[in-house]
CSV table of N, CA and C in Angstrom, one decimal:
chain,number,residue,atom,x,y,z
A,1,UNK,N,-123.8,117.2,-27.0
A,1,UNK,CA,-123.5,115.9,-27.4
A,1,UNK,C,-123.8,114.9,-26.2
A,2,UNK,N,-124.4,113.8,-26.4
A,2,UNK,CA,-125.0,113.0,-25.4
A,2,UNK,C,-123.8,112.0,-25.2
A,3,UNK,N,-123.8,111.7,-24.3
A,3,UNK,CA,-123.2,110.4,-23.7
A,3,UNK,C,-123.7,109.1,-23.9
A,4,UNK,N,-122.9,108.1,-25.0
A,4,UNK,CA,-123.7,106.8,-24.6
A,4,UNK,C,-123.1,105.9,-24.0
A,5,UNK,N,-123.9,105.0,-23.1
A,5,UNK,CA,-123.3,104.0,-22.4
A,5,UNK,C,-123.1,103.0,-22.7
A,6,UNK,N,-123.7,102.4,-23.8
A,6,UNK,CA,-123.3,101.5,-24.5
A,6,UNK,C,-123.4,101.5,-26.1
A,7,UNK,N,-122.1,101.9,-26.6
A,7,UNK,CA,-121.6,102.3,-27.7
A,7,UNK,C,-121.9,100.8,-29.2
A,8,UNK,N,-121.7,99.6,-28.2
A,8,UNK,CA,-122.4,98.3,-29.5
A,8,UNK,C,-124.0,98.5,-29.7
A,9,UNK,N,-124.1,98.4,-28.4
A,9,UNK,CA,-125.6,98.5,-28.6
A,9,UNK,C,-126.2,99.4,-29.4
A,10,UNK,N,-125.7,100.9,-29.3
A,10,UNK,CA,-125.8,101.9,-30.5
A,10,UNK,C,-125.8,101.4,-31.8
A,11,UNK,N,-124.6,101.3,-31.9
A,11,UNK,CA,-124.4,100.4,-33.2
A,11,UNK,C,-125.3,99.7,-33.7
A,12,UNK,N,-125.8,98.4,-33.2
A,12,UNK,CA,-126.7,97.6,-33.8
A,12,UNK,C,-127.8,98.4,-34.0
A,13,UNK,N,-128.4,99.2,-33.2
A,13,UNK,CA,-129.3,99.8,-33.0
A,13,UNK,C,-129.7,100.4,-34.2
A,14,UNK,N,-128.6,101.5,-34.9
A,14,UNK,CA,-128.8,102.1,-35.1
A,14,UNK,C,-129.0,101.5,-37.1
A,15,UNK,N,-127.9,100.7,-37.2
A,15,UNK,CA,-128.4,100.1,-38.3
A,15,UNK,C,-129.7,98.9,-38.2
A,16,UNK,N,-130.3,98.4,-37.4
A,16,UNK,CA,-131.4,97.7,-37.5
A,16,UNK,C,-132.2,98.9,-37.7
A,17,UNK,N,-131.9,100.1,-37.1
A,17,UNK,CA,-133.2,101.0,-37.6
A,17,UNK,C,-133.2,101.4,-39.4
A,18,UNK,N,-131.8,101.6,-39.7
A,18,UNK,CA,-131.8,102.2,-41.2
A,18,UNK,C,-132.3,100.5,-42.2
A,19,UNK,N,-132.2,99.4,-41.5
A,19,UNK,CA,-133.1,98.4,-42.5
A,19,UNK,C,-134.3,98.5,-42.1
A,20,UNK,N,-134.9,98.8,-41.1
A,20,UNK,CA,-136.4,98.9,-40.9
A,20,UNK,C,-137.3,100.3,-41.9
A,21,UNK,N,-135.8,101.2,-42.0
A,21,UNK,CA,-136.6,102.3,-42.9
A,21,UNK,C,-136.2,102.1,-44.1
A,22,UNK,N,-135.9,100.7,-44.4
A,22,UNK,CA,-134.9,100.7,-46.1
A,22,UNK,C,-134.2,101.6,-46.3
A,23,UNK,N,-133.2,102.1,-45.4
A,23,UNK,CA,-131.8,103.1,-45.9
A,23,UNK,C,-131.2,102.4,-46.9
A,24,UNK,N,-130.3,102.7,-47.5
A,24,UNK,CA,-129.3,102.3,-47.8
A,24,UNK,C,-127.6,102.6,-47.3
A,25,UNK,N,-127.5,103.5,-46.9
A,25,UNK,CA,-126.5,103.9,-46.5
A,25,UNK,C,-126.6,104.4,-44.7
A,26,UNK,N,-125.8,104.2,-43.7
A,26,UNK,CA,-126.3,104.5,-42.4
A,26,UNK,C,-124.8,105.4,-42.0
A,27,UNK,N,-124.8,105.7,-40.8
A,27,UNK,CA,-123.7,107.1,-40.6
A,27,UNK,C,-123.6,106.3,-39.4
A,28,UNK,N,-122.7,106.3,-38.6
A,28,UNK,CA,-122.4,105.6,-37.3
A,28,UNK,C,-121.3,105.9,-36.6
A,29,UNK,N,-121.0,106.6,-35.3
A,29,UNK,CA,-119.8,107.2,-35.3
A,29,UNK,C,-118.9,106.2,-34.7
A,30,UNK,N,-117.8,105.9,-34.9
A,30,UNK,CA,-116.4,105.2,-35.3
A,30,UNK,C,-115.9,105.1,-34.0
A,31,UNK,N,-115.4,103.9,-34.0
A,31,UNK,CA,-114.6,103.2,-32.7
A,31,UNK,C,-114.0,101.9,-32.9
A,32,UNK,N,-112.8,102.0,-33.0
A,32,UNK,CA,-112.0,100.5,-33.0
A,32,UNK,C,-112.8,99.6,-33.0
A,33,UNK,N,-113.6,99.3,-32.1
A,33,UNK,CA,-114.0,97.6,-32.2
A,33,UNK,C,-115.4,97.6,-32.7
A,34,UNK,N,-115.9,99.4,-33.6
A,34,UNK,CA,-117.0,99.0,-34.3
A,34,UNK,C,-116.5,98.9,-35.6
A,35,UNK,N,-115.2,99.1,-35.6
A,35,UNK,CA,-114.1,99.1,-37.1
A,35,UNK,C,-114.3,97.4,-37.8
A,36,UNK,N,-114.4,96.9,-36.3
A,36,UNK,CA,-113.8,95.3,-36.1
A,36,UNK,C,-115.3,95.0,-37.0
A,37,UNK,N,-115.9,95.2,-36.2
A,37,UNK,CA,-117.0,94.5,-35.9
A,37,UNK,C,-117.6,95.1,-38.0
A,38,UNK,N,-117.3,96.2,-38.0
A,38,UNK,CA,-117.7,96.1,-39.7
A,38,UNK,C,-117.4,95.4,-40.9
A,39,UNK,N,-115.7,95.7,-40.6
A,39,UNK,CA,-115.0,94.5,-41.2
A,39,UNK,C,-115.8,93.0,-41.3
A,40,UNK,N,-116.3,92.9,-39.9
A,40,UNK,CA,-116.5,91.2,-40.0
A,40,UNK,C,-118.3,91.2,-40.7
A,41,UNK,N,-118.9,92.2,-40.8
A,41,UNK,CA,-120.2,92.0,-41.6
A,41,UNK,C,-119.7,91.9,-43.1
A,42,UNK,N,-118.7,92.6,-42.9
A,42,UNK,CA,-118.8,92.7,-44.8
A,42,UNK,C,-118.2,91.2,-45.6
A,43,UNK,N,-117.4,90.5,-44.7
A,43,UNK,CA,-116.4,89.9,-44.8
A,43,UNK,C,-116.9,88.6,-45.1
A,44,UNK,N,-118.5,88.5,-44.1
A,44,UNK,CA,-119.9,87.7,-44.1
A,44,UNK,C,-121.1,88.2,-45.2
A,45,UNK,N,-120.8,88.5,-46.0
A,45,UNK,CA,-121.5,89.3,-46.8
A,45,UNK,C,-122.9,89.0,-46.0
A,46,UNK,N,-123.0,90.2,-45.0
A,46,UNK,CA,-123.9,90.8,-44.3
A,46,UNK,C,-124.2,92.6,-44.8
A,47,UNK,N,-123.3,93.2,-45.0
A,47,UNK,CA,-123.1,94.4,-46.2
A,47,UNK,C,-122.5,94.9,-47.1
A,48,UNK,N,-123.0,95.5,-47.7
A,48,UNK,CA,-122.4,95.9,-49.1
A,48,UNK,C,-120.9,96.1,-48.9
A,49,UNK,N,-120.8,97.2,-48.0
A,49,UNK,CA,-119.4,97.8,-48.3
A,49,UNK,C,-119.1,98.8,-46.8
A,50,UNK,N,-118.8,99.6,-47.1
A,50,UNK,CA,-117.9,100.9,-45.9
A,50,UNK,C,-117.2,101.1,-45.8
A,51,UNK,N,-116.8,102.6,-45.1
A,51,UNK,CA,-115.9,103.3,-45.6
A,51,UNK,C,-115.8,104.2,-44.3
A,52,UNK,N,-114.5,104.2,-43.9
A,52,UNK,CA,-114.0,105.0,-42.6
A,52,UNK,C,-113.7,106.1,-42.6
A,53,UNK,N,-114.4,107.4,-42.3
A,53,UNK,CA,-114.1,108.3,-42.4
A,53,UNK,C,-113.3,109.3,-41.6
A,54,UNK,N,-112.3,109.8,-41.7
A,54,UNK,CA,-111.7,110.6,-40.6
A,54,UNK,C,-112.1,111.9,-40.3
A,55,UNK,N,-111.7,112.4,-39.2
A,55,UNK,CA,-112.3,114.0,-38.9
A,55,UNK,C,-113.3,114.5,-39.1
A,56,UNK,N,-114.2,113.3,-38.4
A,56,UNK,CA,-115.8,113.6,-38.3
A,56,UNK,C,-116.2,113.5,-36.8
A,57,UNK,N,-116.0,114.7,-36.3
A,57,UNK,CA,-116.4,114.6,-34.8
A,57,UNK,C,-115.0,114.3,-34.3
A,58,UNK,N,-115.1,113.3,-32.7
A,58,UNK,CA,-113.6,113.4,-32.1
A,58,UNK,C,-113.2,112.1,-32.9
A,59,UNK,N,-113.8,111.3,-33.4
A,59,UNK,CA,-113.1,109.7,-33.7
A,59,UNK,C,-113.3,109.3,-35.1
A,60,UNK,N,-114.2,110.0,-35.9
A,60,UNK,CA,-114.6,109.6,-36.9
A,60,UNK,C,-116.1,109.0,-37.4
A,61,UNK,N,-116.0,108.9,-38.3
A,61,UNK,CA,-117.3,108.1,-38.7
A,61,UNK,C,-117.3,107.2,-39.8
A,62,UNK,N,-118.4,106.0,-39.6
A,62,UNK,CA,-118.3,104.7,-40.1
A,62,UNK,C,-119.3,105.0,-41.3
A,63,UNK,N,-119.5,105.1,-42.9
A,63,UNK,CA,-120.7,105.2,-43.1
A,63,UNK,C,-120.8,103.6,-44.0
A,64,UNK,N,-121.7,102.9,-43.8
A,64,UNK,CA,-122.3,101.1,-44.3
A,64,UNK,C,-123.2,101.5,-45.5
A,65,UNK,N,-123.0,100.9,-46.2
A,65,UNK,CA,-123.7,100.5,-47.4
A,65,UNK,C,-124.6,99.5,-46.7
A,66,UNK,N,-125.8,99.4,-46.6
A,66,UNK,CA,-126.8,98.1,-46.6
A,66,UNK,C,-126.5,97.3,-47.8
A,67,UNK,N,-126.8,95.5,-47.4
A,67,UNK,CA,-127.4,94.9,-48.5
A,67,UNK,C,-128.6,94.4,-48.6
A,68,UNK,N,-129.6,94.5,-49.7
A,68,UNK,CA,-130.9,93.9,-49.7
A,68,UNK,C,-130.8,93.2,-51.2
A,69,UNK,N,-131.9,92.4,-51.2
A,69,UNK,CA,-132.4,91.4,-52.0
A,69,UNK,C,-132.4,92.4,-53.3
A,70,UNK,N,-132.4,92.2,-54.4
A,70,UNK,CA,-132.7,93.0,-55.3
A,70,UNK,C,-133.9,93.2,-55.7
A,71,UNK,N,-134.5,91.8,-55.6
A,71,UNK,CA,-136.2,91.4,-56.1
A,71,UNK,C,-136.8,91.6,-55.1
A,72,UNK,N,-136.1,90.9,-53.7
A,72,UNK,CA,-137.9,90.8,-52.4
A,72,UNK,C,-137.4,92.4,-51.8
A,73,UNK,N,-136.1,92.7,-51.8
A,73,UNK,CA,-136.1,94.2,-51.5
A,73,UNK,C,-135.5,93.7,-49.7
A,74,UNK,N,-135.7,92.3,-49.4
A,74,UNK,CA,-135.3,91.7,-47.9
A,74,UNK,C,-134.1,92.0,-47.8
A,75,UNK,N,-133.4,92.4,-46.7
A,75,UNK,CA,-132.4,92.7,-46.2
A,75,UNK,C,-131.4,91.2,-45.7
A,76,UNK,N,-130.5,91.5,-46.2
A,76,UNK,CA,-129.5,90.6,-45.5
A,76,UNK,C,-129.2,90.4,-44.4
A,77,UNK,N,-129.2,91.3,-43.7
A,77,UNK,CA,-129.2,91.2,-42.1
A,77,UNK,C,-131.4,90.7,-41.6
A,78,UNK,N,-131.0,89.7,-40.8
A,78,UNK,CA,-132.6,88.9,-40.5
A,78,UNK,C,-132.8,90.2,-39.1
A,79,UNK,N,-131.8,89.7,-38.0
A,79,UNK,CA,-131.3,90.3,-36.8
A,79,UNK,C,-130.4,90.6,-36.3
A,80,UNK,N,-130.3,91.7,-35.3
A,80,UNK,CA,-128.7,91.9,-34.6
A,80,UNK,C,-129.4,92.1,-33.6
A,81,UNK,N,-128.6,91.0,-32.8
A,81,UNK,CA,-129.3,90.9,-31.4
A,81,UNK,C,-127.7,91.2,-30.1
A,82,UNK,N,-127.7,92.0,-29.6
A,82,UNK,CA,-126.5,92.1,-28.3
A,82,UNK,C,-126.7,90.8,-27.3
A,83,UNK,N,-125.6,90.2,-27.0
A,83,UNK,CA,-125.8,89.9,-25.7
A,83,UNK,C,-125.0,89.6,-24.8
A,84,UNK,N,-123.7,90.4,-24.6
A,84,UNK,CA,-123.1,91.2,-24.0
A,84,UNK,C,-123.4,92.3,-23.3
A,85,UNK,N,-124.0,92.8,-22.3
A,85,UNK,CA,-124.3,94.3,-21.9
A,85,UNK,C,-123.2,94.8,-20.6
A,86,UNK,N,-123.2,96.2,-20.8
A,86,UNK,CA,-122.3,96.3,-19.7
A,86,UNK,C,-122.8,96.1,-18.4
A,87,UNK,N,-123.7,95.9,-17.7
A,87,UNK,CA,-124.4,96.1,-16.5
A,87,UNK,C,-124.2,94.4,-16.7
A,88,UNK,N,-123.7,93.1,-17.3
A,88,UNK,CA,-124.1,92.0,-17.6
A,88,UNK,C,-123.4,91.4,-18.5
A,89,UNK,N,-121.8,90.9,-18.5
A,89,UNK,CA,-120.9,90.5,-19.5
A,89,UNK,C,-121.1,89.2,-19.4
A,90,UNK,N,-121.3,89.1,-21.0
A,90,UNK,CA,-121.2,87.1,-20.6
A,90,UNK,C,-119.6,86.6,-21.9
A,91,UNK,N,-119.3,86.0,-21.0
A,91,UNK,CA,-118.0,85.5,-21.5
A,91,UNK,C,-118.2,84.1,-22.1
A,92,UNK,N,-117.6,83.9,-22.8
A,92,UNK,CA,-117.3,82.2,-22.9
A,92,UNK,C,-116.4,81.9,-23.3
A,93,UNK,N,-115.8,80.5,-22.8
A,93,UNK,CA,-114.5,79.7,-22.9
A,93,UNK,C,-114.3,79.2,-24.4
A,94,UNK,N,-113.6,78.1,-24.8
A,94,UNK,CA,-113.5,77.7,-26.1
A,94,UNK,C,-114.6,76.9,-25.9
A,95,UNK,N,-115.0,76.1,-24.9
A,95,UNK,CA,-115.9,74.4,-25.5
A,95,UNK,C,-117.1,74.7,-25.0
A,96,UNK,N,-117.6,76.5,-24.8
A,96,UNK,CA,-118.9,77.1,-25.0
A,96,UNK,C,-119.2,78.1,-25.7
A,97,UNK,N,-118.4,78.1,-26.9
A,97,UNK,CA,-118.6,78.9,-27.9
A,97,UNK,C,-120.1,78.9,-28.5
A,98,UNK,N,-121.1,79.5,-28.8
A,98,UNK,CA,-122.3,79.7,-29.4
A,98,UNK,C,-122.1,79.4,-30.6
A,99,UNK,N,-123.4,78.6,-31.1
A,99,UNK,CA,-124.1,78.4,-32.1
A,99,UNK,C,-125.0,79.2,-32.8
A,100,UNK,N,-124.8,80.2,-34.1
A,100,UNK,CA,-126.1,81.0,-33.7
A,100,UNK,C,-127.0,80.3,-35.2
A,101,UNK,N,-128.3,80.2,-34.6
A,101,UNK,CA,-129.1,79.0,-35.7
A,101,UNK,C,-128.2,78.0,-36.3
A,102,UNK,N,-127.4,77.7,-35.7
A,102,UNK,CA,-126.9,76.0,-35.8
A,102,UNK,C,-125.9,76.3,-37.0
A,103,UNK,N,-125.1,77.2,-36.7
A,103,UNK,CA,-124.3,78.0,-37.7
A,103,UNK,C,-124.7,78.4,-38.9
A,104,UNK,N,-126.1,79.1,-39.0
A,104,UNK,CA,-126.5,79.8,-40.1
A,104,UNK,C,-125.9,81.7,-39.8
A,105,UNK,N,-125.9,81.6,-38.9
A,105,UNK,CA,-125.5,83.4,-38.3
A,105,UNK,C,-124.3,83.1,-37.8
A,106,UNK,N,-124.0,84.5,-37.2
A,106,UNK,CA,-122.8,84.6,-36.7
A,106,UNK,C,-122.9,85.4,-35.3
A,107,UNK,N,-121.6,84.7,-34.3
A,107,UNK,CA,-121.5,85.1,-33.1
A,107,UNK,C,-120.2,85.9,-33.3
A,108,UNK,N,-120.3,87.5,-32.8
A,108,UNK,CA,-119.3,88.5,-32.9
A,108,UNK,C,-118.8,88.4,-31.4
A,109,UNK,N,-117.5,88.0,-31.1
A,109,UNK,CA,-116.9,87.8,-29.9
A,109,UNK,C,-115.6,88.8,-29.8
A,110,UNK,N,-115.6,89.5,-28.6
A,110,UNK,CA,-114.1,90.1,-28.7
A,110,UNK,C,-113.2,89.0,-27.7
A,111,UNK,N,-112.0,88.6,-28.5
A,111,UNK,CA,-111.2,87.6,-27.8
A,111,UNK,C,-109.7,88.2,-27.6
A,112,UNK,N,-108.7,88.0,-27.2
A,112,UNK,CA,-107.4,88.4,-27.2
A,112,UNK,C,-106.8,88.3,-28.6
A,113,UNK,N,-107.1,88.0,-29.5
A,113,UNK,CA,-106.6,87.7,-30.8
A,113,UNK,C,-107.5,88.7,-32.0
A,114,UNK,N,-108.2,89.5,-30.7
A,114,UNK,CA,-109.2,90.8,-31.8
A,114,UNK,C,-110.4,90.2,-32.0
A,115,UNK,N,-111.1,90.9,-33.0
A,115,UNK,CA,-112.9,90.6,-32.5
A,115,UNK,C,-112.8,89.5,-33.9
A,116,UNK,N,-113.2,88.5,-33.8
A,116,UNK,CA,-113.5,87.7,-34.5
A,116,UNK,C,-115.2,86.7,-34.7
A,117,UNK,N,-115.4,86.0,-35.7
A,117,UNK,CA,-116.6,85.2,-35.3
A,117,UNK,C,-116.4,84.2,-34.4
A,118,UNK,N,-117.7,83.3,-34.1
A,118,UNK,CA,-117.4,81.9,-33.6
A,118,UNK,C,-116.6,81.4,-33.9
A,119,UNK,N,-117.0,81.2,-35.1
A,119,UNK,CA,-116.2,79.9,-36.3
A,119,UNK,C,-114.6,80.0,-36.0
A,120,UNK,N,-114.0,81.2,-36.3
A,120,UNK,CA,-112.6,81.6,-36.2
A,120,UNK,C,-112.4,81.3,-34.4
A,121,UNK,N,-113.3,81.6,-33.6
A,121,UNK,CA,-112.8,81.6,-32.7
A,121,UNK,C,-112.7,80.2,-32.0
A,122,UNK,N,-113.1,78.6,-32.4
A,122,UNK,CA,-113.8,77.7,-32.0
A,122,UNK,C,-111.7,77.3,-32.9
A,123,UNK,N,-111.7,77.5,-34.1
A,123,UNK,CA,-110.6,77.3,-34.6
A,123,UNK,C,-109.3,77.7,-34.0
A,124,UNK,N,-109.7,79.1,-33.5
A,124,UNK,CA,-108.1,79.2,-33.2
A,124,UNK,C,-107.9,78.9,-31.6
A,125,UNK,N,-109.1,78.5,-31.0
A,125,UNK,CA,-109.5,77.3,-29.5
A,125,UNK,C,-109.2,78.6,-28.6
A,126,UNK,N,-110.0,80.3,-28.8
A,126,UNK,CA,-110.1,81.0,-27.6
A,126,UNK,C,-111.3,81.2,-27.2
A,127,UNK,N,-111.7,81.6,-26.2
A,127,UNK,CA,-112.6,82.3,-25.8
A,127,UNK,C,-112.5,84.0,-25.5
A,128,UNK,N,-114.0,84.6,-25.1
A,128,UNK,CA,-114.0,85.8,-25.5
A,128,UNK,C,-115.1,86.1,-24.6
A,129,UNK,N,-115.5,87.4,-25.0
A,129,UNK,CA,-116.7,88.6,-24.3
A,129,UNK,C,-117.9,88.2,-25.9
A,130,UNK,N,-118.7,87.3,-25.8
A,130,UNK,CA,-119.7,87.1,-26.5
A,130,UNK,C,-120.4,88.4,-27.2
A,131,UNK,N,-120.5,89.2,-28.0
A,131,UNK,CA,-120.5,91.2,-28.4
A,131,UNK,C,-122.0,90.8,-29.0
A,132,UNK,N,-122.1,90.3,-30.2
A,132,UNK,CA,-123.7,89.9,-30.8
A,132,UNK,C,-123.7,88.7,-31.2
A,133,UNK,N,-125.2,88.6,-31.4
A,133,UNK,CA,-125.4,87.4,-32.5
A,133,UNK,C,-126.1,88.6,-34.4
A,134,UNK,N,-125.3,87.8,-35.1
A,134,UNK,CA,-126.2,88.6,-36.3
A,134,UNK,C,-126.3,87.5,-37.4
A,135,UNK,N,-128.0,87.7,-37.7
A,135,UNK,CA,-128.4,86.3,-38.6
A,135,UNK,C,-129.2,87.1,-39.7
């Protein structure tokens, strides 16, 4: 079993790869704040659906429904870009909360009040650990 060092970045990783192969379904092994962070795609209808699996491995596993276009076959998700790393945390306060494309996407922030978007977090006036942008 490998060690990864950065467990978001996996994440995105690994579902940008299952839309580049047209998956539909992707496997992702499970972690509280990639629980968060699923929640908030689906919530954005950024994917279909998912489903938390227990007693897969030590923590579990996440498996995502993709969403794509029915006709162009395009994916709902454009990008998932990190920009948070651990060698490199960027934080921001409330009155520099990110814009992502002029609020067409979304900024995944972990704040004291749990991992929320911008929008939520601009509202309830915290700041956080900036996690992705996904458009």
């Amino acid at each position: 079993m490998s060690k990864v060092t950065d467990p978001i970045a996996d994440y995105l990783t690994r579902v940008r790869n299952a839309i580049m192969a047209k998956n539909r379904v992707v496997d992702i092994p499970a972690s509280n704040i990639k629980k968060e962070m699923t929640k908030l795609l689906k919530e954005k209808g950024y994917i279909l659906n998912y489903k938390f699996e227990e007693g897969v491995g030590v923590q579990g596993n996440i498996k995502i429904a993709l969403k794509y276009n029915p006709e162009t076959k395009v994916s709902a998700i454009k990008a998932l870009e990190r920009i948070s790393k651990p060698g490199l945390r960027q934080y921001c306060d409330t009155n520099s909360i990110p814009r992502v494309l002029n609020g067409l996407g979304i900024a995944i922030i972990s704040t004291s009040k749990g991992v929320i978007t911008d929008k939520e977090a601009r509202e309830l006036k915290v700041g956080g650990e900036v996690l992705c942008y996904v458009y």
